[in-house]
XYZ file of C-alpha atoms in Angstrom:
410
model
C 88.737 171.297 172.718
C 90.811 169.570 170.038
C 93.890 171.255 168.677
C 93.151 172.137 165.048
C 96.776 172.938 164.264
C 98.502 170.909 161.560
C 101.894 171.607 159.954
C 101.776 173.482 156.645
C 104.419 171.159 155.184
C 104.828 167.427 155.807
C 107.710 165.254 154.654
C 106.564 161.864 153.356
C 108.967 158.959 152.813
C 107.959 156.395 150.198
C 109.244 154.266 147.344
C 107.978 155.028 143.858
C 106.173 152.004 142.429
C 103.573 152.120 139.681
C 99.991 151.712 140.894
C 101.131 152.119 144.509
C 102.927 155.467 144.795
C 104.062 157.796 142.010
C 104.977 161.492 141.993
C 104.060 163.948 139.237
C 104.508 167.707 138.914
C 101.517 169.648 137.603
C 101.845 173.457 137.434
C 104.758 173.388 139.908
C 102.633 171.415 142.360
C 103.302 167.844 143.424
C 100.459 165.467 142.607
C 100.587 161.938 143.951
C 99.136 158.951 142.157
C 98.709 155.293 143.035
C 96.802 153.794 145.959
C 99.047 155.082 148.757
C 99.645 158.274 146.777
C 95.890 158.936 146.713
C 95.748 158.294 150.428
C 98.429 160.898 151.215
C 96.973 163.340 148.666
C 93.533 163.035 150.277
C 95.033 163.680 153.729
C 96.892 166.707 152.361
C 93.739 168.152 150.771
C 91.707 167.688 153.938
C 94.355 168.866 156.418
C 95.683 171.570 154.074
C 99.379 170.731 154.129
C 102.029 170.755 151.420
C 103.730 167.457 150.579
C 107.465 166.936 150.288
C 108.271 163.459 149.030
C 111.517 161.804 150.116
C 112.827 158.639 148.457
C 115.126 156.482 150.633
C 118.658 156.110 149.210
C 118.455 152.303 149.267
C 115.005 152.395 147.619
C 113.669 149.902 150.162
C 110.703 149.896 152.511
C 112.554 148.631 155.572
C 115.915 147.160 156.475
C 116.758 146.105 160.010
C 120.210 146.512 161.550
C 121.527 144.814 164.676
C 121.888 148.055 166.631
C 118.110 148.636 166.579
C 118.102 151.089 163.691
C 116.381 150.696 160.359
C 116.983 151.563 156.736
C 114.581 152.351 153.949
C 111.334 154.245 154.552
C 111.128 153.169 158.203
C 114.704 154.352 158.798
C 113.957 157.835 157.429
C 110.981 158.158 159.766
C 113.013 156.819 162.696
C 115.812 159.359 162.137
C 113.313 162.216 161.846
C 114.148 162.887 158.209
C 110.496 162.271 157.310
C 107.274 162.884 159.222
C 105.255 160.093 157.609
C 106.146 156.804 155.945
C 103.864 154.819 153.663
C 103.929 151.880 151.189
C 102.524 148.724 152.731
C 104.073 149.308 156.171
C 102.520 147.287 158.971
C 102.047 147.637 162.702
C 104.686 145.438 164.294
C 106.302 145.003 167.668
C 109.688 145.095 165.968
C 109.363 148.671 164.718
C 107.218 150.002 167.574
C 110.280 151.377 169.364
C 111.443 153.241 166.264
C 108.209 154.812 164.947
C 104.633 155.480 165.921
C 101.615 154.249 163.962
C 98.365 155.694 162.747
C 95.149 153.717 163.023
C 95.043 150.700 160.655
C 93.589 151.458 157.235
C 93.877 148.034 155.542
C 95.051 144.463 156.019
C 98.123 142.877 154.459
C 97.397 139.246 153.588
C 100.553 137.475 152.453
C 100.293 134.385 150.258
C 102.571 132.786 147.678
C 102.032 132.627 143.938
C 102.928 129.979 141.414
C 102.388 129.938 137.683
C 99.088 128.460 136.546
C 99.961 124.767 136.089
C 99.993 123.239 132.631
C 97.901 120.282 131.610
C 99.360 116.876 132.323
C 100.708 115.090 129.216
C 98.209 112.821 127.509
C 100.515 109.855 128.026
C 99.737 110.205 131.752
C 96.167 109.132 130.933
C 97.256 105.469 131.081
C 98.402 105.690 134.690
C 96.258 108.555 135.994
C 92.991 106.674 136.820
C 94.617 104.931 139.806
C 97.082 106.200 142.363
C 100.447 104.506 142.810
C 99.200 102.605 145.871
C 96.134 101.404 143.945
C 98.316 100.181 141.067
C 100.591 98.286 143.478
C 97.584 96.711 145.228
C 96.058 95.743 141.877
C 99.331 94.138 140.733
C 99.693 92.189 144.000
C 96.082 91.052 143.736
C 96.701 89.799 140.184
C 99.826 87.868 141.261
C 97.980 86.368 144.242
C 95.116 85.280 141.985
C 97.647 83.755 139.561
C 99.193 81.535 142.263
C 95.863 80.677 143.880
C 94.140 79.777 140.594
C 97.089 77.746 139.360
C 96.871 75.549 142.450
C 93.112 75.437 143.042
C 91.099 76.441 139.932
C 92.886 75.417 136.750
C 93.586 71.840 135.644
C 97.294 71.075 135.290
C 98.131 74.725 134.394
C 101.614 76.169 134.535
C 102.248 79.326 136.517
C 102.703 81.279 133.280
C 99.499 79.824 131.871
C 97.614 80.784 135.018
C 99.019 84.321 134.860
C 97.974 84.760 131.226
C 94.471 83.463 131.982
C 94.080 85.846 134.936
C 95.430 88.714 132.847
C 93.054 87.772 130.028
C 90.077 87.885 132.401
C 90.938 91.506 133.193
C 90.762 92.189 129.449
C 87.298 90.500 129.292
C 88.622 87.204 127.914
C 86.946 83.907 128.846
C 88.661 81.472 131.215
C 89.100 77.849 130.179
C 90.352 74.687 131.850
C 88.444 75.508 135.069
C 87.552 72.862 137.649
C 83.791 72.816 138.267
C 82.928 72.702 141.968
C 80.555 74.990 143.938
C 83.174 76.591 146.184
C 85.533 77.085 143.221
C 82.706 78.850 141.355
C 82.283 81.264 144.310
C 86.019 82.017 144.311
C 86.023 82.430 140.547
C 82.932 84.652 140.708
C 84.595 86.960 143.224
C 87.593 87.345 140.966
C 85.483 87.914 137.844
C 83.593 90.651 139.713
C 86.896 92.391 140.464
C 88.090 91.800 136.897
C 84.896 93.470 135.589
C 84.570 96.425 137.982
C 88.198 97.572 138.020
C 88.558 97.894 134.205
C 85.182 99.662 134.096
C 86.389 102.319 136.533
C 89.672 102.519 134.651
C 88.006 103.043 131.261
C 85.642 105.761 132.485
C 88.468 107.664 134.202
C 90.715 107.203 131.177
C 88.189 108.738 128.757
C 87.369 111.518 131.230
C 91.049 112.423 131.489
C 91.498 112.458 127.713
C 88.529 114.817 127.344
C 89.434 117.121 130.243
C 93.065 116.530 131.298
C 94.116 117.273 134.843
C 96.762 119.892 135.558
C 100.267 119.246 136.827
C 100.220 119.469 140.642
C 101.831 122.605 142.150
C 102.375 123.474 145.831
C 99.144 124.739 147.386
C 100.231 125.219 151.022
C 103.389 126.489 152.692
C 104.162 122.971 153.923
C 104.000 121.632 150.350
C 106.110 124.587 149.171
C 108.700 123.915 151.873
C 108.974 120.259 150.835
C 109.273 121.227 147.147
C 112.021 123.769 147.925
C 113.949 121.332 150.141
C 113.786 118.727 147.357
C 115.189 121.233 144.861
C 112.035 121.340 142.735
C 111.105 124.981 143.465
C 112.607 128.340 144.335
C 110.836 130.732 146.694
C 111.408 134.494 146.388
C 110.616 137.121 149.033
C 110.293 140.881 148.397
C 113.319 143.099 149.050
C 112.994 145.387 152.015
C 110.064 143.475 153.519
C 110.078 141.277 156.612
C 108.628 138.178 155.000
C 111.875 136.209 155.313
C 112.171 137.089 159.010
C 108.535 136.126 159.600
C 109.194 132.733 158.035
C 112.303 132.172 160.176
C 110.398 133.191 163.329
C 107.583 130.716 162.649
C 106.755 128.009 165.196
C 106.463 125.449 162.382
C 109.647 123.529 161.617
C 108.926 123.295 157.884
C 108.586 127.096 157.717
C 111.921 127.605 159.468
C 113.613 125.225 157.024
C 112.048 127.125 154.129
C 113.341 130.419 155.536
C 116.848 129.019 155.982
C 117.010 127.966 152.316
C 115.715 131.377 151.195
C 118.286 133.176 153.360
C 121.145 130.919 152.245
C 120.429 131.482 148.524
C 119.399 135.148 148.966
C 116.217 134.609 146.937
C 114.653 138.058 146.579
C 112.723 140.110 144.041
C 111.781 143.760 143.698
C 108.304 145.218 143.179
C 109.860 147.561 140.640
C 110.687 144.724 138.252
C 108.284 142.613 136.250
C 108.267 139.965 138.938
C 105.464 138.043 137.217
C 108.043 137.021 134.591
C 109.941 135.165 137.311
C 107.127 132.622 137.446
C 108.111 131.172 134.061
C 110.400 128.787 135.938
C 109.291 126.554 138.838
C 109.279 129.554 141.168
C 106.979 130.684 143.963
C 106.913 134.313 145.102
C 105.597 135.531 148.438
C 103.411 138.572 147.960
C 100.373 140.318 149.432
C 96.932 139.904 147.874
C 96.652 143.664 147.255
C 99.903 143.596 145.249
C 98.557 140.725 143.161
C 95.433 142.695 142.420
C 97.306 145.909 141.580
C 100.229 144.584 139.557
C 98.957 141.365 138.013
C 95.189 141.602 137.867
C 92.820 138.749 138.582
C 91.864 135.550 136.723
C 91.147 135.036 133.853
C 93.384 138.029 133.061
C 96.421 136.551 134.755
C 97.688 132.995 134.789
C 98.844 132.618 138.389
C 97.725 130.431 141.245
C 97.374 131.671 144.829
C 98.201 129.445 147.772
C 95.399 128.039 149.909
C 96.895 129.297 153.182
C 98.524 132.510 154.407
C 101.953 133.430 155.675
C 100.082 135.829 157.921
C 97.719 138.799 158.107
C 98.959 142.162 159.410
C 97.386 145.605 159.843
C 98.703 148.317 157.551
C 99.225 151.801 158.990
C 101.070 155.034 158.253
C 104.380 155.190 160.111
C 104.747 158.422 162.116
C 107.835 160.144 163.416
C 108.183 159.857 167.187
C 106.744 162.985 168.735
C 104.742 163.937 165.633
C 102.460 166.745 166.764
C 99.188 165.930 165.087
C 98.633 162.203 165.245
C 95.076 162.579 166.593
C 93.942 164.884 163.770
C 95.559 162.617 161.194
C 93.742 159.629 162.644
C 90.383 161.438 162.548
C 90.701 162.112 158.804
C 92.142 158.658 158.120
C 89.211 157.068 159.958
C 86.789 158.915 157.674
C 88.677 157.701 154.578
C 88.649 154.080 155.728
C 85.054 153.995 156.962
C 83.922 155.629 153.704
C 85.496 152.782 151.714
C 87.776 155.128 149.761
C 90.922 153.045 150.169
C 89.241 149.905 148.827
C 87.782 151.973 145.992
C 91.264 153.238 145.033
C 92.626 149.672 145.015
C 89.851 148.541 142.676
C 90.296 151.605 140.462
C 94.052 151.247 139.972
C 93.771 147.471 139.637
C 91.293 147.970 136.791
C 93.100 150.896 135.143
C 96.585 149.435 135.156
C 95.528 145.950 134.080
C 93.049 147.125 131.417
C 95.493 146.335 128.618
C 95.762 142.749 129.832
C 91.981 142.477 129.932
C 91.649 143.720 126.358
C 94.289 141.259 125.142
C 92.483 138.242 126.578
C 90.685 136.276 123.889
C 87.784 134.055 124.739
C 88.396 130.415 123.912
C 85.743 127.772 123.841
C 86.853 124.780 125.910
C 87.655 121.785 123.760
C 85.540 118.814 124.831
C 85.935 116.619 121.746
C 88.570 113.949 121.370
C 90.840 114.352 118.357
C 93.161 111.913 116.635
C 96.072 113.616 118.400
C 94.496 112.815 121.769
C 94.128 109.150 120.837
C 97.452 108.564 119.099
C 98.990 107.017 122.208
C 95.986 104.732 122.610
C 96.309 103.612 118.988
C 100.024 103.064 119.498
C 99.373 100.811 122.496
C 96.703 98.968 120.490
C 99.180 98.415 117.658
C 101.810 97.094 120.085
C 99.214 94.754 121.607
C 98.227 93.372 118.211
C 101.902 92.922 117.304
C 102.540 90.962 120.508
C 99.409 88.873 119.890
C 100.633 88.057 116.375
C 104.020 87.040 117.746
C 102.357 84.813 120.336
C 100.190 83.226 117.603
C 103.210 82.507 115.421
C 105.113 81.134 118.401
C 102.202 78.803 119.199
C 102.274 77.485 115.619
C 106.039 77.092 115.388
C 107.051 75.990 118.895
C 106.576 72.256 119.638
C 103.855 71.156 122.009
C 106.358 70.354 124.778
C 106.977 74.095 125.169
C 103.269 74.803 125.853
C 103.087 77.409 128.580
C 99.457 76.766 129.519
C 99.688 73.120 130.549
C 102.190 71.189 132.616
């Protein structure tokens, strides 16, 4: 027969954070709010115990010391000052010798966040259709055609004249001074095919980009983030009192270890208690769990952040128990009922909706702009004006410069 005894008073160690764990006094009784607060309150109501909340002096979840002891919430449970510890604590081999664990009640999925990238500047539309390698290949192909045509296709053409003729063919200009032989026509036809297809692809991509500009690339994986941090383009912040930095340093991937070393060297940390979303205004990435994102920031389109495509890791969340706690089995029975009934997920959704409602109401619907305006095309008109100016200068030069300076004929 199971022992139905449970202590009449239980000490709970936690850190007060809005939406996660808050303490209120109603009619001289402690009432807990927030996701983990609801969890403890539900356990207290079912097991009929009184709650005494203890806040760690350092206001941290966990801090590890070299002698095997811990600070924060985990340290209070380890020293026996508290019976239970909550607030996103996970089952880990590192703390198994210091505390016991309840059954898992949720999963902690750690990702990194970056600010929603801005649109690329419209001036990038001129280079965007092709990648850098494609542009280099296209330029080399044009130079090769210039040399080849000057020697084999054109009659007595200078190298500059051949280059201008090849460049003109890309801009749909006719070629003159061409030697007429069957094999030369095949060679010329191959080039004219390239000179027709490539600008066609360029023009369609160019107009598509002007209508719906791409966004500035941001790191999407931890490897990309590591490279960005090592190149000095990004900062990466980890939460205070969590083990994320240690998990990065203990990774088997070299790029993760390098990322962790930079974070440790610069002491890049943030606190859940602050408005850490404001830190994303700079080129900053923050490592955070998906539940925290949902609770504190909301979800798109109500928040302008971008989650990474991969995970730092996934860990099981559990209540930390004091070693030798008498009633672990009874606690687990009630906790199992809460989890299997979907109450914990329901509380997450409730607080995520309630505490981000103001953000939702402030969001204004905007129709996407799909029409090109004069502002979008000003750079194109500028380039057109420069082209006409250069053409006029070339025309005047052709009229004024003597025939012996003709660049088209040798």
